[in-house]
C-alpha positions as a Markdown table, in Angstrom:
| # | Residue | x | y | z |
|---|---|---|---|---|
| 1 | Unk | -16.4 | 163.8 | -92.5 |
| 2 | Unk | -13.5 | 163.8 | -94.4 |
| 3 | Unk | -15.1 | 165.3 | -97.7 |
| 4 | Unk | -16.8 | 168.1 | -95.3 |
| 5 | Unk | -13.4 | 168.9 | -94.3 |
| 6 | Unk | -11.6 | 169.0 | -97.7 |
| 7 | Unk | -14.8 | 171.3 | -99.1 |
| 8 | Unk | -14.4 | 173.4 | -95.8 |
| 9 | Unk | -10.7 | 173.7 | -96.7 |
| 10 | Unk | -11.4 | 174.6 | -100.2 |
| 11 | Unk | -13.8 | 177.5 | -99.5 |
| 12 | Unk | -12.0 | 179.7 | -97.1 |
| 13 | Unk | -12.6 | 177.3 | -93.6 |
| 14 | Unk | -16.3 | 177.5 | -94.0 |
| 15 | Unk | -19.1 | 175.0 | -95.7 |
| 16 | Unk | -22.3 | 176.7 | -97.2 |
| 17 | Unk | -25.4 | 174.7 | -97.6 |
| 18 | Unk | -24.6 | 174.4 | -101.7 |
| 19 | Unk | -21.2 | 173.0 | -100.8 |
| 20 | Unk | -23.3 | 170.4 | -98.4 |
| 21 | Unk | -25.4 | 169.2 | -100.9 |
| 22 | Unk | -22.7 | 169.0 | -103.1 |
| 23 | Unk | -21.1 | 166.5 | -100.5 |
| 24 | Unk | -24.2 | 164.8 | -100.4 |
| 25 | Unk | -25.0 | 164.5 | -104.1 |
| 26 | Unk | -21.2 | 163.0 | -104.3 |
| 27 | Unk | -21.3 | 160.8 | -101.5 |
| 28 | Unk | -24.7 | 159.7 | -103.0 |
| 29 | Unk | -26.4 | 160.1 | -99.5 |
| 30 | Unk | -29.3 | 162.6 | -98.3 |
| 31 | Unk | -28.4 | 165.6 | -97.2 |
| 32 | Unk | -29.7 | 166.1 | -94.2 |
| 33 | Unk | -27.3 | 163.1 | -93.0 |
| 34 | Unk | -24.4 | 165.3 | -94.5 |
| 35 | Unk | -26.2 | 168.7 | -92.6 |
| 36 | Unk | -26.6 | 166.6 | -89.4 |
| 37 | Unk | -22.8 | 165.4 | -89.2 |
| 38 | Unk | -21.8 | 169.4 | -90.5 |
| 39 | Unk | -23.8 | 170.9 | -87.8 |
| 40 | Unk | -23.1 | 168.5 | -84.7 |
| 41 | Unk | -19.7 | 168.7 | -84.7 |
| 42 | Unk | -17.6 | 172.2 | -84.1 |
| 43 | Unk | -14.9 | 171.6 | -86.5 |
| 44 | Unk | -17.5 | 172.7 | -89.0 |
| 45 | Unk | -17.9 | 176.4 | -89.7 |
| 46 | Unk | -21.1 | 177.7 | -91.9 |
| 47 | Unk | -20.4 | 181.5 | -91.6 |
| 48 | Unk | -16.8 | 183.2 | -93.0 |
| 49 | Unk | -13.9 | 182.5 | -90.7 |
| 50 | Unk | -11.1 | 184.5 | -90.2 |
| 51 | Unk | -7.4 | 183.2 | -91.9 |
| 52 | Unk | -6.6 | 182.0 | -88.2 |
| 53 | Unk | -9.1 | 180.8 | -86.4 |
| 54 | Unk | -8.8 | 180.5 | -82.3 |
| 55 | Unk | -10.8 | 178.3 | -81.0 |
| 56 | Unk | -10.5 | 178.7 | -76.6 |
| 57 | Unk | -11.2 | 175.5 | -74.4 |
| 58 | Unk | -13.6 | 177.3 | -72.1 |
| 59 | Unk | -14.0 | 173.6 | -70.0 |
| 60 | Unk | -13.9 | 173.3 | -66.6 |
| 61 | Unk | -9.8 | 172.6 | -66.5 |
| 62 | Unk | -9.3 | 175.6 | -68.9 |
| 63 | Unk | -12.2 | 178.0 | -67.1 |
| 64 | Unk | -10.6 | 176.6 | -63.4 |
| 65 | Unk | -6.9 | 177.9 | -64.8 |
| 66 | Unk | -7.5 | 181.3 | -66.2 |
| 67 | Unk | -9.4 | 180.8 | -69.7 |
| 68 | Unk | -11.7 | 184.0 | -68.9 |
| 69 | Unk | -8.8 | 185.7 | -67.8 |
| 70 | Unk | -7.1 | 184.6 | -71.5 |
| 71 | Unk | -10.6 | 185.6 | -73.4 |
| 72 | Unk | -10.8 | 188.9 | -71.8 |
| 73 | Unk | -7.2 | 189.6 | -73.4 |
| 74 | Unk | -7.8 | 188.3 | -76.6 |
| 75 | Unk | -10.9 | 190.2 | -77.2 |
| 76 | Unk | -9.3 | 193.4 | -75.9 |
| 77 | Unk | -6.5 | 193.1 | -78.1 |
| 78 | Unk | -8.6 | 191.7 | -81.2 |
| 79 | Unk | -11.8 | 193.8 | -80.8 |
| 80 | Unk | -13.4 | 190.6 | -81.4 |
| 81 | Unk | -15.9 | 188.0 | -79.2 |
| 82 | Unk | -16.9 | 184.6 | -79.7 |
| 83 | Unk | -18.4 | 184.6 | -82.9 |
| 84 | Unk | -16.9 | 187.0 | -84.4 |
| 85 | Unk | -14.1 | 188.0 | -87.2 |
| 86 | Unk | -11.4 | 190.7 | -86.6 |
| 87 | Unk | -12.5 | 193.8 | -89.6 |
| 88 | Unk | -9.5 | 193.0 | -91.6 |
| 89 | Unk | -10.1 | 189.0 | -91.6 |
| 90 | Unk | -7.2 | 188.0 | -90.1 |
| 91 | Unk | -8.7 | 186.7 | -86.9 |
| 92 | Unk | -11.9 | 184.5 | -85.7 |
| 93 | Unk | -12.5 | 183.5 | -82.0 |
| 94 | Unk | -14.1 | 180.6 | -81.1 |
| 95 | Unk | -15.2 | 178.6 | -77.7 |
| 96 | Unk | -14.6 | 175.2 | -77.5 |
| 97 | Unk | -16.0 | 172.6 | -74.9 |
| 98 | Unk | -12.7 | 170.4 | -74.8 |
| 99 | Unk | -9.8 | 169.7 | -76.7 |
| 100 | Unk | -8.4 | 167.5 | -74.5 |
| 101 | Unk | -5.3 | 168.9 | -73.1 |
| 102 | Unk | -6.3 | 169.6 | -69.5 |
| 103 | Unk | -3.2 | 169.5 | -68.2 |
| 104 | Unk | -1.9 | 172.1 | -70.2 |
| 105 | Unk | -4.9 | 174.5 | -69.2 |
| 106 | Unk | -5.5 | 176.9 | -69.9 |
| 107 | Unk | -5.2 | 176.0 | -73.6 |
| 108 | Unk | -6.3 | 176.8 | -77.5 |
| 109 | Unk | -5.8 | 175.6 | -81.1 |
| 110 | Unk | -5.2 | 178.0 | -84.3 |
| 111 | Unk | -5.2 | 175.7 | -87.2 |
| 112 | Unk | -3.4 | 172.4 | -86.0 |
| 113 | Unk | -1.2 | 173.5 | -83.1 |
| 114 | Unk | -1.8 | 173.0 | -79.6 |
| 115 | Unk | -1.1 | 176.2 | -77.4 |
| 116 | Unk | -0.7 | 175.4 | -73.6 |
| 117 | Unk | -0.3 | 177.0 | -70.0 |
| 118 | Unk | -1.7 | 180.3 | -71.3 |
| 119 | Unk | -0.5 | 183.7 | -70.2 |
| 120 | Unk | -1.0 | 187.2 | -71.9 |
| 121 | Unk | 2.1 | 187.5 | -72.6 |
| 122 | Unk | 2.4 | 184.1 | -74.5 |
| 123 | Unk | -1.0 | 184.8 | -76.1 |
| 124 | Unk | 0.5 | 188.2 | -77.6 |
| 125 | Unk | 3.6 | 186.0 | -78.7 |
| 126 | Unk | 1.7 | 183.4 | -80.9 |
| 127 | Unk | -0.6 | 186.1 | -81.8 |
| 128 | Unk | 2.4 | 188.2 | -83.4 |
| 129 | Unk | 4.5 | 185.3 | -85.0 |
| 130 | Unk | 1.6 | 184.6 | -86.9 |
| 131 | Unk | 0.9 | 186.5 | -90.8 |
């Protein structure tokens, strides 16, 4: 995991399926046990990412406080959906299951920071502070 991570890092947040046999080949390990780890867990992107990535709790604690409410905004102000990257590649939205901060729903991550007890307004705040 950690060697998907660092080659994810290296190429712009994403892995390509050269860059997974390349971990493989290293690791000296088949690599469909490197594809099966890449592709089960969601840290692991394998399509272009924007330079922040948001990645929304959609969970039952986030959906029960507002998270719909929060993705409406952001794809209004981003032009963006799940899935997708903002034209100038600035922004990617993801849903998440669970990041484990229910009691701070609702909640999302943008590289390794916590956001909690989401509004609009504090949604527009991060989004702006940020290059």
């Amino acid at each position: 995991m950690p060697a998907l991570t660092i080659v994810q890092e290296y190429n712009g947040g994403w892995l390509t399926r050269e860059l997974m046999d390349d971990v493989a080949t290293y690791l000296d390990m088949p690599p469909i046990a490197v594809y099966e780890v890449a592709t089960f867990y969601s840290m692991y992107e394998h399509k272009p990412v924007g330079r922040h990535k948001i990645c929304l709790c959609t969970n039952v604690s986030c959906m029960i406080n507002g998270s719909d409410g929060i993705l409406e905004h952001i794809s209004n102000r981003l032009g963006i959906g799940f899935g997708q990257v903002t034209e100038d590649g600035r922004f990617s939205l993801k849903e998440v299951e669970c990041l484990g901060a229910c009691g701070g729903a609702p909640m999302m991550q943008i590289g390794d920071k916590y956001y909690e007890n989401l509004t609009p307004e504090i949604v527009d705040s991060i989004l702006e502070e940020l290059d």
